[in-house]
Short mmCIF file of C-alpha atoms and ligand atoms in Angstrom, two decimals:
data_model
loop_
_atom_site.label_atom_id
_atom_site.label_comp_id
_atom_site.label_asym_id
_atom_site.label_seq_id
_atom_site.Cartn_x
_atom_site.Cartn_y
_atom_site.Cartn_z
CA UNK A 198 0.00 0.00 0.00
CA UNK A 199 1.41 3.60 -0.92
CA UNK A 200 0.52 6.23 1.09
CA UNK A 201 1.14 9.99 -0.49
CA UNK A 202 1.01 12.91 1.82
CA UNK A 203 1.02 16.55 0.70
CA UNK A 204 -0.60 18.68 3.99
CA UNK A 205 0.24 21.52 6.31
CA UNK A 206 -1.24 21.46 9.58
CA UNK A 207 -1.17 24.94 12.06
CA UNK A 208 -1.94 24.55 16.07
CA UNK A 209 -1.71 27.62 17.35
CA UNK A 210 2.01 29.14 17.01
CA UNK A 211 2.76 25.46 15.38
CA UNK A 212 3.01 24.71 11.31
CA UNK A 213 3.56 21.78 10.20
CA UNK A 214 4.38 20.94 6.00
CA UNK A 215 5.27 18.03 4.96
CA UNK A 216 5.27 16.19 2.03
CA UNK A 217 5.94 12.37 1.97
CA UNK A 218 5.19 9.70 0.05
CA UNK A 219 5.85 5.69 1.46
CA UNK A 220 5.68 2.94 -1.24
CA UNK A 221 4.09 -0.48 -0.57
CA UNK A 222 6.21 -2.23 2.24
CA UNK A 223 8.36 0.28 2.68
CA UNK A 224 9.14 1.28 6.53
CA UNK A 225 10.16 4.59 6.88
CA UNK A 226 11.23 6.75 10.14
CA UNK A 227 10.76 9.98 11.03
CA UNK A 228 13.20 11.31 13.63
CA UNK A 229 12.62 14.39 15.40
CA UNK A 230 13.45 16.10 18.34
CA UNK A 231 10.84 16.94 21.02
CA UNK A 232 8.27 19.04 19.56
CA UNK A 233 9.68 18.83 16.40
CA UNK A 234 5.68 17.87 14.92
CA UNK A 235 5.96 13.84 14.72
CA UNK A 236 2.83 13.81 16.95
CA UNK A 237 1.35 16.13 15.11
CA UNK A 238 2.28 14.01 11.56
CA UNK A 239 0.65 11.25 12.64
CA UNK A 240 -2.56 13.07 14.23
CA UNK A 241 -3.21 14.48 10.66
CA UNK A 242 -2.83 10.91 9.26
CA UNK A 243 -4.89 9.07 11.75
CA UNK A 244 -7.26 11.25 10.81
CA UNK A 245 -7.50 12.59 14.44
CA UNK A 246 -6.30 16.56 13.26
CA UNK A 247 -7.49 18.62 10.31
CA UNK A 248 -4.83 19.44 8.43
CA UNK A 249 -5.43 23.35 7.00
CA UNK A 250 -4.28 22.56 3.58
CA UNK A 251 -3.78 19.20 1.40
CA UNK A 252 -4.18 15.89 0.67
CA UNK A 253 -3.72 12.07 2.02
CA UNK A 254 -4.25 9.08 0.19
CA UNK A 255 -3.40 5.67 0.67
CA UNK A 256 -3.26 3.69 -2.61
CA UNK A 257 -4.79 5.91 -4.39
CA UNK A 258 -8.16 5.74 -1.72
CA UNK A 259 -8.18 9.50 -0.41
CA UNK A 260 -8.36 10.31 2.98
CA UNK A 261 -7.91 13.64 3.34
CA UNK A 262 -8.89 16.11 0.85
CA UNK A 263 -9.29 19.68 2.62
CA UNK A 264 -10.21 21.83 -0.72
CA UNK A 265 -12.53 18.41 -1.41
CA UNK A 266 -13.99 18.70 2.04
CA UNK A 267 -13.18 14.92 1.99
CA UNK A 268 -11.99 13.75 5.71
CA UNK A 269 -12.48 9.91 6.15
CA UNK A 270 -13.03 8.98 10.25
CA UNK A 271 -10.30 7.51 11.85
CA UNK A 272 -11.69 3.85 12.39
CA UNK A 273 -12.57 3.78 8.81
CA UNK A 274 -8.78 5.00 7.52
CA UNK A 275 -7.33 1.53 7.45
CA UNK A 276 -4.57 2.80 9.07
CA UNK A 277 -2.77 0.84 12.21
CA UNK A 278 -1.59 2.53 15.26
CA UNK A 279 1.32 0.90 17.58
CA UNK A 280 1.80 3.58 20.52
CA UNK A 281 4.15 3.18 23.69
CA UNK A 282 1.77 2.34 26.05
CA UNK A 283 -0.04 -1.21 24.75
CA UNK A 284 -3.82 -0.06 25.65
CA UNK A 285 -4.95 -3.72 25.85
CA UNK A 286 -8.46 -4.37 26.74
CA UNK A 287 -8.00 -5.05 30.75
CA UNK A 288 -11.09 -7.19 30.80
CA UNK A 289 -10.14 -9.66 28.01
CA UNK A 290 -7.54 -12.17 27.83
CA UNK A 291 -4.33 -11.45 25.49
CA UNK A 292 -5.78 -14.20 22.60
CA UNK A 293 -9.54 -12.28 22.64
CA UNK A 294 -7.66 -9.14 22.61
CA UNK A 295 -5.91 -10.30 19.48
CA UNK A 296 -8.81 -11.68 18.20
CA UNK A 297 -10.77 -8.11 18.91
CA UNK A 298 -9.89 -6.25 15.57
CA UNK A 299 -10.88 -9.66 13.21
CA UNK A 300 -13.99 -10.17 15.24
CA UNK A 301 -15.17 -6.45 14.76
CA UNK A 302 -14.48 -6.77 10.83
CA UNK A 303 -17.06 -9.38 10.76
CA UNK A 304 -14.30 -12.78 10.63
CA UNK A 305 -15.43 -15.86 12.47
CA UNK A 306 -15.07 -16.50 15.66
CA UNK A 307 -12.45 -19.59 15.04
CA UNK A 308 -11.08 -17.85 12.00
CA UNK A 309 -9.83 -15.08 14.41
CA UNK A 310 -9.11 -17.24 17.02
CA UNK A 311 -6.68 -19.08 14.86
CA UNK A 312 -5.24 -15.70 13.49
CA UNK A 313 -4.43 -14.10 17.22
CA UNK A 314 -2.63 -17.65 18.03
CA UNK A 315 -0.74 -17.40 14.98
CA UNK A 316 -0.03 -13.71 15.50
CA UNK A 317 0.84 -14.42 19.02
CA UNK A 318 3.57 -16.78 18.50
CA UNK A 319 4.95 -14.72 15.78
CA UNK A 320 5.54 -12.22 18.23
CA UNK A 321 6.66 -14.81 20.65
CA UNK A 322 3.51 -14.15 23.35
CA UNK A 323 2.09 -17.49 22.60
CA UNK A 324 2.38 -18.14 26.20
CA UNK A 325 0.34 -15.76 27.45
CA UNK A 326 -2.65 -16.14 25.45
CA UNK A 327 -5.26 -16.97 28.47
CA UNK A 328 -3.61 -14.42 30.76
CA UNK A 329 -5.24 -10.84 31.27
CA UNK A 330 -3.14 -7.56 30.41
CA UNK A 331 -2.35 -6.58 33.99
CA UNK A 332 -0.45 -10.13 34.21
CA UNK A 333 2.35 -9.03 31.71
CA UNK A 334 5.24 -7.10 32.07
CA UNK A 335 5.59 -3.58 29.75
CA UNK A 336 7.45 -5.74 26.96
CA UNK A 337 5.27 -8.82 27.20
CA UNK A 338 2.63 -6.25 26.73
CA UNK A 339 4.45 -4.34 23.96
CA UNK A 340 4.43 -8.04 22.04
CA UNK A 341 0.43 -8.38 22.86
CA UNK A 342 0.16 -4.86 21.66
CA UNK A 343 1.96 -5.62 17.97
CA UNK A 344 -0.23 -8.67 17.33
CA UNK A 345 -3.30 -6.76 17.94
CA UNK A 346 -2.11 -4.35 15.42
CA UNK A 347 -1.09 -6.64 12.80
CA UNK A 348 -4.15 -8.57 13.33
CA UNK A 349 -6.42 -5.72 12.42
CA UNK A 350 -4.55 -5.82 9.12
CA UNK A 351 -3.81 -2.21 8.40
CA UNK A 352 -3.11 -0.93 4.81
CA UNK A 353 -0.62 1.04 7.11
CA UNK A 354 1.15 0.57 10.58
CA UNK A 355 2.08 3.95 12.53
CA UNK A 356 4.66 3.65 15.16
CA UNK A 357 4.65 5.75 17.49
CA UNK A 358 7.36 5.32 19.57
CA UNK A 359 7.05 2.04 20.38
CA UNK A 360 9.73 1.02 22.53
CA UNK A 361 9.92 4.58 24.40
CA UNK A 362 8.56 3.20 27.41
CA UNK A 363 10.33 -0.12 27.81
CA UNK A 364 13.29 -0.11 30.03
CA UNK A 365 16.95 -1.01 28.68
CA UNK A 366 16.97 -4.42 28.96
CA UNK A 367 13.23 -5.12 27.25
CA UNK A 368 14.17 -2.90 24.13
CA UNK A 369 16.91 -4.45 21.99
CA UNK A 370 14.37 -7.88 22.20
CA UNK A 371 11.65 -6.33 21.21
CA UNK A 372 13.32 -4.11 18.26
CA UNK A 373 14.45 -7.15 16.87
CA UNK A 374 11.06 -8.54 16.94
CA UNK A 375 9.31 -5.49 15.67
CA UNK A 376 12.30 -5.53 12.73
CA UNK A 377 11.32 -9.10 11.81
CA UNK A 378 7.66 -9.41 11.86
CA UNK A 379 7.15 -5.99 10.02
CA UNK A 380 9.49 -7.06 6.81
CA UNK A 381 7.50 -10.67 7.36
CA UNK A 382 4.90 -9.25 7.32
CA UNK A 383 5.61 -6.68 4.54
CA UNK A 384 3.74 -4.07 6.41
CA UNK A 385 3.58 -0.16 4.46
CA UNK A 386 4.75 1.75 7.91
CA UNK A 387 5.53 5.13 9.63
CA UNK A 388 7.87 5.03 12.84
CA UNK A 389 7.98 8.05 14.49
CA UNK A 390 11.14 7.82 16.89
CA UNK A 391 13.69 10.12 18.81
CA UNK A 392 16.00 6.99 19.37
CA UNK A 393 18.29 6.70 16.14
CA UNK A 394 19.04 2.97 16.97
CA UNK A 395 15.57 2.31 16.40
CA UNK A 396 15.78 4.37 12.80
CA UNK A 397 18.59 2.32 11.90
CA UNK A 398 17.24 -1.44 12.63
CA UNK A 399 13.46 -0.97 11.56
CA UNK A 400 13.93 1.53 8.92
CA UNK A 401 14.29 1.57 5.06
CA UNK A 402 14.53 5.08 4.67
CA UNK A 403 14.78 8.14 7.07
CA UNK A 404 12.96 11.62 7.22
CA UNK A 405 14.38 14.34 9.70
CA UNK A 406 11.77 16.56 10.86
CA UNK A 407 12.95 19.84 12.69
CA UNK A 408 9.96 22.72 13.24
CA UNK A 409 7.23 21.15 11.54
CA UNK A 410 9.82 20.50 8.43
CA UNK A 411 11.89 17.96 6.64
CA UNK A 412 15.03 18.48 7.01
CA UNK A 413 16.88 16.00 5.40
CA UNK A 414 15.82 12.69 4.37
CA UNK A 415 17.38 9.61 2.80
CA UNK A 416 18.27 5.90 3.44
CA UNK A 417 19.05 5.38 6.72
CA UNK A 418 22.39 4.21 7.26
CA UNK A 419 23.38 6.95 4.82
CA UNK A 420 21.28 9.49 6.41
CA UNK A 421 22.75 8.71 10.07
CA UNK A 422 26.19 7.77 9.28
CA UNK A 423 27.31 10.96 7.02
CA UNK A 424 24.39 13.57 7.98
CA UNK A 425 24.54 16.46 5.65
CA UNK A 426 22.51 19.42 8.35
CA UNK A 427 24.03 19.83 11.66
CA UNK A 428 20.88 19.49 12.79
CA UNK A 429 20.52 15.66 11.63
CA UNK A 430 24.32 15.14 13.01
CA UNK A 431 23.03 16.74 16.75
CA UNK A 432 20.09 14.21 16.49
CA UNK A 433 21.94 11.12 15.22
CA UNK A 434 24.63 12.04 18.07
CA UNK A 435 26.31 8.43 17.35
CA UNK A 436 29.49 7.46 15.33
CA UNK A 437 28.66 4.56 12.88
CA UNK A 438 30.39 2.27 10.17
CA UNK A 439 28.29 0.18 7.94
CA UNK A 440 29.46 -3.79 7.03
CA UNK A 441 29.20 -6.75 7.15
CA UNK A 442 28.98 -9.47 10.86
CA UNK A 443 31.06 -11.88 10.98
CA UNK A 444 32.73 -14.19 13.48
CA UNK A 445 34.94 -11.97 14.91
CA UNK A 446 32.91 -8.37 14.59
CA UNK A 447 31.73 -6.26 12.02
CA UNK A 448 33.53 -6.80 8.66
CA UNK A 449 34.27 -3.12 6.92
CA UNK A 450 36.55 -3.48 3.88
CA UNK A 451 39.79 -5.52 5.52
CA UNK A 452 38.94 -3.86 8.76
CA UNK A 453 37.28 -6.25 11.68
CA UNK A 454 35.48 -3.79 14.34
CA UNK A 455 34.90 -5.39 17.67
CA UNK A 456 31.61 -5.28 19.57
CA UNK A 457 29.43 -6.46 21.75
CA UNK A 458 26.03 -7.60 20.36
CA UNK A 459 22.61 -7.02 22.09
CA UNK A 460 20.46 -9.21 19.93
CA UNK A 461 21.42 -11.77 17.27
CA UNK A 462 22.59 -11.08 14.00
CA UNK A 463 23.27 -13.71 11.20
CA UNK A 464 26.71 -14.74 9.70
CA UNK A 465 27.41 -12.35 6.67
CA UNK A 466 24.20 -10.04 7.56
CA UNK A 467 24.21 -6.57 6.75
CA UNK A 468 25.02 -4.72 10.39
CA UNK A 469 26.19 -1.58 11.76
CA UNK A 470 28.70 -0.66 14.56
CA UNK A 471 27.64 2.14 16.69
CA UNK A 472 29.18 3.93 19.73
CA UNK A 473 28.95 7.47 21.03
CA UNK A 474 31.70 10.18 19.98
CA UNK A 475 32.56 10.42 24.13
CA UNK A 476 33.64 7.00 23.84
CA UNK A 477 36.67 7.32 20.98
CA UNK A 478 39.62 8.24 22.38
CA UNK A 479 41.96 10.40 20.41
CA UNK A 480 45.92 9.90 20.21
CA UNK A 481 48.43 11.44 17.75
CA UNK A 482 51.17 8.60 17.80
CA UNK A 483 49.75 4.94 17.16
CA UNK A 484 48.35 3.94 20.57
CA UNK A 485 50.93 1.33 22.57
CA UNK A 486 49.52 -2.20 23.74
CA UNK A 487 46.93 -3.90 21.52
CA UNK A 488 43.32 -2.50 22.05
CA UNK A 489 40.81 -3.63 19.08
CA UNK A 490 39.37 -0.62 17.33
CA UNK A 491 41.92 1.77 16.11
CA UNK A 492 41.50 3.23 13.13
CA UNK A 493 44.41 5.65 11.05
CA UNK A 494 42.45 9.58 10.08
CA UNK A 495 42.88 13.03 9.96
CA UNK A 496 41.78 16.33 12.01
CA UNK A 497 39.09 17.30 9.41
CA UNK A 498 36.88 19.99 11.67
CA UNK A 499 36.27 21.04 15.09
CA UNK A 500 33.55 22.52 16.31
CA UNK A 501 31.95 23.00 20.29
CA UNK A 502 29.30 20.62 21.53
CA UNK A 503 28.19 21.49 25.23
CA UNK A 504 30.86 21.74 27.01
CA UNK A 505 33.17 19.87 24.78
CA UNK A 506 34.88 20.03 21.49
CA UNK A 507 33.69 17.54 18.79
CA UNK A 508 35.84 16.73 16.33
CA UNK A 509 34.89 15.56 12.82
CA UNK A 510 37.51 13.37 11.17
CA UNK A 511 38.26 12.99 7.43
CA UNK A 512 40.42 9.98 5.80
CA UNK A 513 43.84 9.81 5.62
CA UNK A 514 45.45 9.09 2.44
CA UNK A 515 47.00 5.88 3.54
CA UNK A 516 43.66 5.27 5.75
CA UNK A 517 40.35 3.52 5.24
CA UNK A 518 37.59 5.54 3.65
CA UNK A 519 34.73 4.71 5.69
CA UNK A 520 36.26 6.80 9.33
CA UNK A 521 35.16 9.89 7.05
CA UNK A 522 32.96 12.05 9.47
CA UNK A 523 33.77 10.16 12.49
CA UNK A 524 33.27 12.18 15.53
CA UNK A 525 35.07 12.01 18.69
CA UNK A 526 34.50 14.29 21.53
CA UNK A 527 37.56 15.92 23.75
CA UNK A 528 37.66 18.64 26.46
CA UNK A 529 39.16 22.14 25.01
CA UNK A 530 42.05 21.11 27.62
CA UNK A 531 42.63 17.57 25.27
CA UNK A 532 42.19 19.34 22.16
CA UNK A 533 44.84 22.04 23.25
CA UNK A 534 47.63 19.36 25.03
CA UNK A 535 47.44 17.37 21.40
CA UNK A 536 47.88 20.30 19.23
CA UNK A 537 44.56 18.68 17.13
CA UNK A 538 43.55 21.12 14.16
CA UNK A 539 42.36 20.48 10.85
CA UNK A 540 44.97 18.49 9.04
CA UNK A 541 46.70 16.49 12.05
CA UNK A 542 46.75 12.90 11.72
CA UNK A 543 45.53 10.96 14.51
CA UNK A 544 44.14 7.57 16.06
CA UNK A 545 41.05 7.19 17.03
CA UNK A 546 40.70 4.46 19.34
CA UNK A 547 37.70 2.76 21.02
CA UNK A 548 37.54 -0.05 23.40
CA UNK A 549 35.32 -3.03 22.09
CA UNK A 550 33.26 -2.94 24.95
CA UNK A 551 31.77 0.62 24.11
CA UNK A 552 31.24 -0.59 20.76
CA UNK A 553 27.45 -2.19 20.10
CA UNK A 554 26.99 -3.86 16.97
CA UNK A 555 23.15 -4.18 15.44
CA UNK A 556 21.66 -5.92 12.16
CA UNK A 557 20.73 -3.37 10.06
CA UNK A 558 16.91 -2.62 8.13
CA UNK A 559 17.54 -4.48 4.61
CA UNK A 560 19.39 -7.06 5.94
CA UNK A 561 18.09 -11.05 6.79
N1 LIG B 847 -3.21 20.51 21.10
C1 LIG B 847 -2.30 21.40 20.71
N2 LIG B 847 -2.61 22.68 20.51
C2 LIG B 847 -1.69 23.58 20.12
N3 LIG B 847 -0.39 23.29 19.90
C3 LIG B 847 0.00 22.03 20.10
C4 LIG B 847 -0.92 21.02 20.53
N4 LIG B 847 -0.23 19.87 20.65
C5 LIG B 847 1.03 20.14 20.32
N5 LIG B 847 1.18 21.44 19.99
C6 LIG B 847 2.43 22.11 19.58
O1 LIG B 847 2.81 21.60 18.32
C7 LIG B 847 4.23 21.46 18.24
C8 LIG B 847 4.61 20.06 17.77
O2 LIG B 847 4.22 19.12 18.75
P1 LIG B 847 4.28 17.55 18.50
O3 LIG B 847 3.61 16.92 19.68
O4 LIG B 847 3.74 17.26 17.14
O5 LIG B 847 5.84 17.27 18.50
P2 LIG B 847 6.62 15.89 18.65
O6 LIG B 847 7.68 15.93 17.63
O7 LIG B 847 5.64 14.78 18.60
O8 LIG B 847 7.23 16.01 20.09
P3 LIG B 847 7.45 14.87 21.22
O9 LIG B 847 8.64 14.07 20.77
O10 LIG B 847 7.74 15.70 22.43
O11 LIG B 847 6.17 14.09 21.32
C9 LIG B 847 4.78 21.84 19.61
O12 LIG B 847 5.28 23.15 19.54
C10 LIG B 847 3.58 21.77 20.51
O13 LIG B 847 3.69 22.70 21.55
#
C-alpha cells in the first residue's frame, strides 16, 4: 500500500508541511526532536487533526482532501496505530484481545481465534494467550500490543514510539522482533522515533523533521552515518560504520570492528557498529599495547558541543575511507595538550566494549 502525503497542519504558534510519500512495504522513520511535529504528523494521518491545507491518500483511496472537504473517520482509515503504552483491553484475555480487531471486521469467531494464536507466537507471546493484560510485564505487553495491530490488518502501521517506554533491557528484544515481523509481514509503515538505533534497525529510509519540516531525508544508514545538516548530526549524536557481521565483529573493507552484540545477528548479515563520539579516544602517535578498534584519520573539523569540542575526522590518504565524518568528543584542555587542528593525523581508538553492533533494516 502507498501512502502519499502533501498537507500543512497549524496549532496555534505550530506549522507543520510536509510532504511524503511511502511505497508499498516500505518502513520509513521519522526522527525528530521533542516538539519537532511527529505527533502532530501522525494526528493528521490518523485522521484525528485537520490538516489546514492538502491531501492524504493511501493507494490511491483518499483520505484527506481539505479543498474536497473529503476527511475519512479515523476507524474507517485503514490505518494501524502501535503507541508506547499497549492499551490492551484489561477485561479480556491477550488471545480475545488479538482476536478483537478480526472479530469487529465481521471474521469468524475460530477464524480469528486461529489468526491471534498465529499472530501471538509470531511475536513470541504465545504463552500468554489466556492471561489478562495486567499479568504481563511492559514488553510482554508491547508483544500483545503488535499482534493486535497486525491482526487488524492495516493498509498502514504507525509507530509511534514504540519502545519509548520499555526499560533497557526489554528494548533491543523487542526491536528485533518489531524488525522481523514488520518485513514478514511486509507491512507499508511510519515510525515516528527520537531513538536513532531504532531508525537504523526498523527503517528503510529516514525523514528528519525539525519545526514542523523535513530536514533531510534519505536511506538510513546513509542518512545517520554521514548527515549532511548539523541538525541531523546533533540528532543522530552516534558514530557509525556500515558492514558486514562476521565471526569476529563487524567486517568493513579488511577492517574487523569489535563489539558487543545485544540481539542476534546472522553470519554475513548486513550490520552496523555504533558507539557514542565520548567514547573514541583520540591519540596522535599509534596507541601502545593492543586494544581492538583503532582506526588511522585526519583532524578534518572542530567545532563546540556542550561543554566539549567535537571533532569531525576525514580519511587519511594511507587510511580507510569509511572513518570519514567520524566524531570524537575531547575537552578544550585535550584538544589544546594534542595540538589537534584540521589536518593532524591521529588515532582514534575505542575499546570493544563501548562498541554495540546491530543488524541493520535491509538485511536477513
Ligand atoms: N493541542 C495542541 N494545541 C496547540 N499546539 C499544540 C498542541 N499539541 C502540540 N502542539 C504544539 O505543536 C508542536 C509540535 O508538537 P508535536 O507533539 O507534534 O511534537 P513531537 O515531535 O511529537 O514532540 P514529542 O517528541 O515531544 O512528542 C509543539 O510546539 C507543541 O507545543
Amino acid at each position: 500500500m502507498t501512502l502519499d502525503l502533501d498537507i500543512a497542519v497549524r496549532r496555534d504558534s505550530f506549522a507543520l508541511s510536509v510532504q511524503l510519500s511511502v511505497g508499498a512495504g516500505e518502513i520509513v522513520a521519522v526522527l525528530g526532536r521533542n516538539g519537532a511535529g511527529k505527533s502532530t504528523l501522525l494526528g493528521a494521518l490518523a485522521g484525528l487533526l485537520r490538516p489546514s491545507t492538502g491531501r492524504i491518500s493511501l493507494s490511491g483511496r483518499v483520505l484527506t482532501d481539505v479543498a474536497a472537504g473529503v476527511h475519512v473517520p479515523p476507524h474507517l482509515r485503514g490505518i494501524g496505530l502501535l503507541a508506547q503504552d499497549p492499551l490492551l483491553f484489561p477485561h479480556l484475555t491477550v488471545a480475545a484481545n488479538v482476536a478483537f480487531g478480526p472479530r469487529s471486521r465481521g471474521i469468524s469467531r475460530s477464524a480469528a481465534d486461529e489468526l491471534a494464536s498465529r499472530l501471538l507466537s509470531d511475536v513470541d507471546a504465545a504463552e500468554f494467550a489466556s492471561r489478562r493484560p495486567g499479568q504481563l510485564s511492559g514488553g510482554q505487553a508491547q508483544r500483545v500490543a503488535v499482534a493486535r495491530a497486525l491482526a487488524a490488518a492495516p493498509d498502514l502501521l504507525l509507530l509511534d514510539e514504540p519502545l519509548a517506554a520499555l526499560d533497557v533491557d526489554a528494548a533491543p528484544a523487542l526491536r528485533t522482533m518489531l524488525r522481523r515481523v514488520l518485513r514478514d509481514s511486509g507491512r507499508t509503515a511510519l515510525l515516528v522515533t527520537h531513538d536513532p538505533l531504532d531508525a537504523l534497525v526498523l527503517a528503510d529510509r529516514v525523514v528528519v523533521l525539525s519545526d514542523g519540516e523535513i530536514v533531510e531525508q534519505g536511506e538510513t544508514r546513509a542518512v545517520l552515518s554521514r548527515p549532511r545538516t548539523a541538525f541531523t548530526a546533533r540528532i543522530a549524536g552516534l558514530d557509525l560504520v556500515s558492514g558486514h557481521f562476521g565471526p569476529s565483529g563487524l567486517v568493513v573493507d579488511d577492517f574487523v570492528i569489535s563489539g558487543h552484540v545485544p540481539a542476534p545477528i546472522a553470519d554475513g548479515a548486513p550490520a552496523v557498529a555504533v558507539f557514542a563520539p565520548a567514547a573514541v579516544a583520540v591519540h596522535v602517535e599509534p596507541p601502545g599495547g593492543s586494544p581492538r578498534n583503532v582506526f588511522g584519520a585526519v583532524v578534518g573539523g572542530l567545532e563546540p558541543h556542550g561543554d566539549l569540542i567535537r571533532l569531525r575526522v576525514s580519511r587519511a590518504v594511507d587510511g580507510p575511507s569509511w572513518v570519514d565524518g567520524l566524531a570524537a568528543d575531547l575537552t578544550a584542555a585535550a584538544v589544546a595538550d594534542l595540538g589537534l587542528e584540521p589536518g593532524v593525523r591521529v588515532w582514534l581508538a575505542v575499546k570493544a566494549a563501548e562498541v554495540a553492533l546491530h543488524p541493520v533494516a535491509g538485511g536477513s
